[in-house]
């Protein structure tokens, strides 16, 4: 089986994570199976395991991706706030 290029692999992981997010929101973590995610993404269950070792690993990657995004948004939103604990401020 030919190996995917890094860009193709990253794009596939993003597609899997988007599908996983939709299914997790609808069915919850415990109600979701890897097969549900694969079906939502239009790929085989085995293909998900090529990118993630388990449902938990996929969920963790998804949470980390959104935490990184939220951190950036939080930093941007609070960048205009100066020292709020300064009595003169």
mmCIF file with all atom_site columns, C-alpha atoms in Angstrom:
data_model
loop_
_atom_site.group_PDB
_atom_site.id
_atom_site.type_symbol
_atom_site.label_atom_id
_atom_site.label_alt_id
_atom_site.label_comp_id
_atom_site.label_asym_id
_atom_site.label_entity_id
_atom_site.label_seq_id
_atom_site.pdbx_PDB_ins_code
_atom_site.Cartn_x
_atom_site.Cartn_y
_atom_site.Cartn_z
_atom_site.occupancy
_atom_site.B_iso_or_equiv
_atom_site.pdbx_formal_charge
_atom_site.auth_seq_id
_atom_site.auth_comp_id
_atom_site.auth_asym_id
_atom_site.auth_atom_id
_atom_site.pdbx_PDB_model_num
ATOM 1  C CA . UNK A 1 1  ? 0.000   0.000  0.000  1.00 0.00 ? 1  UNK A CA 1
ATOM 2  C CA . UNK A 1 2  ? 1.510   3.384  -0.970 1.00 0.00 ? 2  UNK A CA 1
ATOM 3  C CA . UNK A 1 3  ? 2.157   5.861  1.791  1.00 0.00 ? 3  UNK A CA 1
ATOM 4  C CA . UNK A 1 4  ? 0.226   9.113  1.835  1.00 0.00 ? 4  UNK A CA 1
ATOM 5  C CA . UNK A 1 5  ? 2.121   12.356 1.469  1.00 0.00 ? 5  UNK A CA 1
ATOM 6  C CA . UNK A 1 6  ? 2.236   14.479 4.600  1.00 0.00 ? 6  UNK A CA 1
ATOM 7  C CA . UNK A 1 7  ? -0.195  17.065 3.180  1.00 0.00 ? 7  UNK A CA 1
ATOM 8  C CA . UNK A 1 8  ? -2.624  14.321 2.128  1.00 0.00 ? 8  UNK A CA 1
ATOM 9  C CA . UNK A 1 9  ? -2.355  12.707 5.545  1.00 0.00 ? 9  UNK A CA 1
ATOM 10 C CA . UNK A 1 10 ? -3.019  16.011 7.320  1.00 0.00 ? 10 UNK A CA 1
ATOM 11 C CA . UNK A 1 11 ? -6.007  16.735 5.071  1.00 0.00 ? 11 UNK A CA 1
ATOM 12 C CA . UNK A 1 12 ? -7.429  13.257 5.750  1.00 0.00 ? 12 UNK A CA 1
ATOM 13 C CA . UNK A 1 13 ? -6.944  13.706 9.515  1.00 0.00 ? 13 UNK A CA 1
ATOM 14 C CA . UNK A 1 14 ? -8.777  17.035 9.363  1.00 0.00 ? 14 UNK A CA 1
ATOM 15 C CA . UNK A 1 15 ? -11.639 15.390 7.446  1.00 0.00 ? 15 UNK A CA 1
ATOM 16 C CA . UNK A 1 16 ? -11.804 12.614 10.059 1.00 0.00 ? 16 UNK A CA 1
ATOM 17 C CA . UNK A 1 17 ? -11.778 15.122 12.914 1.00 0.00 ? 17 UNK A CA 1
ATOM 18 C CA . UNK A 1 18 ? -14.559 17.190 11.329 1.00 0.00 ? 18 UNK A CA 1
ATOM 19 C CA . UNK A 1 19 ? -16.702 14.079 10.910 1.00 0.00 ? 19 UNK A CA 1
ATOM 20 C CA . UNK A 1 20 ? -15.872 12.959 14.456 1.00 0.00 ? 20 UNK A CA 1
ATOM 21 C CA . UNK A 1 21 ? -16.919 16.340 15.849 1.00 0.00 ? 21 UNK A CA 1
ATOM 22 C CA . UNK A 1 22 ? -20.303 16.101 14.126 1.00 0.00 ? 22 UNK A CA 1
ATOM 23 C CA . UNK A 1 23 ? -20.898 12.574 15.430 1.00 0.00 ? 23 UNK A CA 1
ATOM 24 C CA . UNK A 1 24 ? -19.650 13.314 18.956 1.00 0.00 ? 24 UNK A CA 1
ATOM 25 C CA . UNK A 1 25 ? -21.962 16.326 19.167 1.00 0.00 ? 25 UNK A CA 1
ATOM 26 C CA . UNK A 1 26 ? -24.934 14.282 17.994 1.00 0.00 ? 26 UNK A CA 1
ATOM 27 C CA . UNK A 1 27 ? -24.316 11.015 19.881 1.00 0.00 ? 27 UNK A CA 1
ATOM 28 C CA . UNK A 1 28 ? -21.886 11.890 22.661 1.00 0.00 ? 28 UNK A CA 1
ATOM 29 C CA . UNK A 1 29 ? -18.500 10.290 23.254 1.00 0.00 ? 29 UNK A CA 1
ATOM 30 C CA . UNK A 1 30 ? -19.782 6.991  24.667 1.00 0.00 ? 30 UNK A CA 1
ATOM 31 C CA . UNK A 1 31 ? -22.543 6.689  22.076 1.00 0.00 ? 31 UNK A CA 1
ATOM 32 C CA . UNK A 1 32 ? -20.110 7.104  19.189 1.00 0.00 ? 32 UNK A CA 1
ATOM 33 C CA . UNK A 1 33 ? -18.158 4.264  17.631 1.00 0.00 ? 33 UNK A CA 1
ATOM 34 C CA . UNK A 1 34 ? -15.215 4.450  15.269 1.00 0.00 ? 34 UNK A CA 1
ATOM 35 C CA . UNK A 1 35 ? -17.508 2.876  12.678 1.00 0.00 ? 35 UNK A CA 1
ATOM 36 C CA . UNK A 1 36 ? -19.948 5.809  13.112 1.00 0.00 ? 36 UNK A CA 1
ATOM 37 C CA . UNK A 1 37 ? -17.123 8.262  12.466 1.00 0.00 ? 37 UNK A CA 1
ATOM 38 C CA . UNK A 1 38 ? -15.896 6.299  9.450  1.00 0.00 ? 38 UNK A CA 1
ATOM 39 C CA . UNK A 1 39 ? -19.400 6.242  7.982  1.00 0.00 ? 39 UNK A CA 1
ATOM 40 C CA . UNK A 1 40 ? -19.801 9.993  8.533  1.00 0.00 ? 40 UNK A CA 1
ATOM 41 C CA . UNK A 1 41 ? -16.452 10.583 6.851  1.00 0.00 ? 41 UNK A CA 1
ATOM 42 C CA . UNK A 1 42 ? -17.082 8.157  3.984  1.00 0.00 ? 42 UNK A CA 1
ATOM 43 C CA . UNK A 1 43 ? -14.020 6.009  4.648  1.00 0.00 ? 43 UNK A CA 1
ATOM 44 C CA . UNK A 1 44 ? -13.339 2.569  6.085  1.00 0.00 ? 44 UNK A CA 1
ATOM 45 C CA . UNK A 1 45 ? -12.949 1.951  9.798  1.00 0.00 ? 45 UNK A CA 1
ATOM 46 C CA . UNK A 1 46 ? -9.458  0.597  9.157  1.00 0.00 ? 46 UNK A CA 1
ATOM 47 C CA . UNK A 1 47 ? -8.484  3.850  7.476  1.00 0.00 ? 47 UNK A CA 1
ATOM 48 C CA . UNK A 1 48 ? -9.241  5.747  10.677 1.00 0.00 ? 48 UNK A CA 1
ATOM 49 C CA . UNK A 1 49 ? -6.910  3.386  12.535 1.00 0.00 ? 49 UNK A CA 1
ATOM 50 C CA . UNK A 1 50 ? -4.184  4.293  10.022 1.00 0.00 ? 50 UNK A CA 1
ATOM 51 C CA . UNK A 1 51 ? -4.275  7.791  11.518 1.00 0.00 ? 51 UNK A CA 1
ATOM 52 C CA . UNK A 1 52 ? -5.436  7.236  15.111 1.00 0.00 ? 52 UNK A CA 1
ATOM 53 C CA . UNK A 1 53 ? -4.787  4.304  17.424 1.00 0.00 ? 53 UNK A CA 1
ATOM 54 C CA . UNK A 1 54 ? -8.173  4.495  19.128 1.00 0.00 ? 54 UNK A CA 1
ATOM 55 C CA . UNK A 1 55 ? -11.338 6.529  19.522 1.00 0.00 ? 55 UNK A CA 1
ATOM 56 C CA . UNK A 1 56 ? -9.801  8.080  22.629 1.00 0.00 ? 56 UNK A CA 1
ATOM 57 C CA . UNK A 1 57 ? -6.709  9.165  20.675 1.00 0.00 ? 57 UNK A CA 1
ATOM 58 C CA . UNK A 1 58 ? -8.931  10.725 18.004 1.00 0.00 ? 58 UNK A CA 1
ATOM 59 C CA . UNK A 1 59 ? -11.010 12.534 20.640 1.00 0.00 ? 59 UNK A CA 1
ATOM 60 C CA . UNK A 1 60 ? -7.841  13.806 22.355 1.00 0.00 ? 60 UNK A CA 1
ATOM 61 C CA . UNK A 1 61 ? -6.480  15.132 19.037 1.00 0.00 ? 61 UNK A CA 1
ATOM 62 C CA . UNK A 1 62 ? -9.791  16.861 18.414 1.00 0.00 ? 62 UNK A CA 1
ATOM 63 C CA . UNK A 1 63 ? -9.795  18.497 21.850 1.00 0.00 ? 63 UNK A CA 1
ATOM 64 C CA . UNK A 1 64 ? -6.165  19.594 21.428 1.00 0.00 ? 64 UNK A CA 1
ATOM 65 C CA . UNK A 1 65 ? -6.909  21.129 18.032 1.00 0.00 ? 65 UNK A CA 1
ATOM 66 C CA . UNK A 1 66 ? -9.796  23.167 19.443 1.00 0.00 ? 66 UNK A CA 1
ATOM 67 C CA . UNK A 1 67 ? -7.870  24.102 22.592 1.00 0.00 ? 67 UNK A CA 1
ATOM 68 C CA . UNK A 1 68 ? -5.098  25.515 20.407 1.00 0.00 ? 68 UNK A CA 1
ATOM 69 C CA . UNK A 1 69 ? -7.662  27.452 18.402 1.00 0.00 ? 69 UNK A CA 1
ATOM 70 C CA . UNK A 1 70 ? -9.381  28.759 21.544 1.00 0.00 ? 70 UNK A CA 1
ATOM 71 C CA . UNK A 1 71 ? -6.053  29.792 23.079 1.00 0.00 ? 71 UNK A CA 1
ATOM 72 C CA . UNK A 1 72 ? -5.286  31.900 20.021 1.00 0.00 ? 72 UNK A CA 1
ATOM 73 C CA . UNK A 1 73 ? -8.710  33.533 20.141 1.00 0.00 ? 73 UNK A CA 1
ATOM 74 C CA . UNK A 1 74 ? -8.400  34.157 23.883 1.00 0.00 ? 74 UNK A CA 1
ATOM 75 C CA . UNK A 1 75 ? -4.964  35.763 23.501 1.00 0.00 ? 75 UNK A CA 1
ATOM 76 C CA . UNK A 1 76 ? -6.261  37.947 20.673 1.00 0.00 ? 76 UNK A CA 1
ATOM 77 C CA . UNK A 1 77 ? -9.362  39.005 22.631 1.00 0.00 ? 77 UNK A CA 1
ATOM 78 C CA . UNK A 1 78 ? -7.392  39.853 25.745 1.00 0.00 ? 78 UNK A CA 1
ATOM 79 C CA . UNK A 1 79 ? -4.457  41.549 24.013 1.00 0.00 ? 79 UNK A CA 1
ATOM 80 C CA . UNK A 1 80 ? -6.079  44.955 24.397 1.00 0.00 ? 80 UNK A CA 1
ATOM 81 C CA . UNK A 1 81 ? -6.631  44.502 28.113 1.00 0.00 ? 81 UNK A CA 1
ATOM 82 C CA . UNK A 1 82 ? -3.796  46.014 30.047 1.00 0.00 ? 82 UNK A CA 1
ATOM 83 C CA . UNK A 1 83 ? -2.996  45.390 33.665 1.00 0.00 ? 83 UNK A CA 1
ATOM 84 C CA . UNK A 1 84 ? -6.524  45.197 35.073 1.00 0.00 ? 84 UNK A CA 1
ATOM 85 C CA . UNK A 1 85 ? -5.192  44.720 38.575 1.00 0.00 ? 85 UNK A CA 1
ATOM 86 C CA . UNK A 1 86 ? -3.259  48.000 38.518 1.00 0.00 ? 86 UNK A CA 1
ATOM 87 C CA . UNK A 1 87 ? -5.054  50.402 40.897 1.00 0.00 ? 87 UNK A CA 1
ATOM 88 C CA . UNK A 1 88 ? -4.427  53.297 38.529 1.00 0.00 ? 88 UNK A CA 1
ATOM 89 C CA . UNK A 1 89 ? -5.937  51.371 35.596 1.00 0.00 ? 89 UNK A CA 1
#
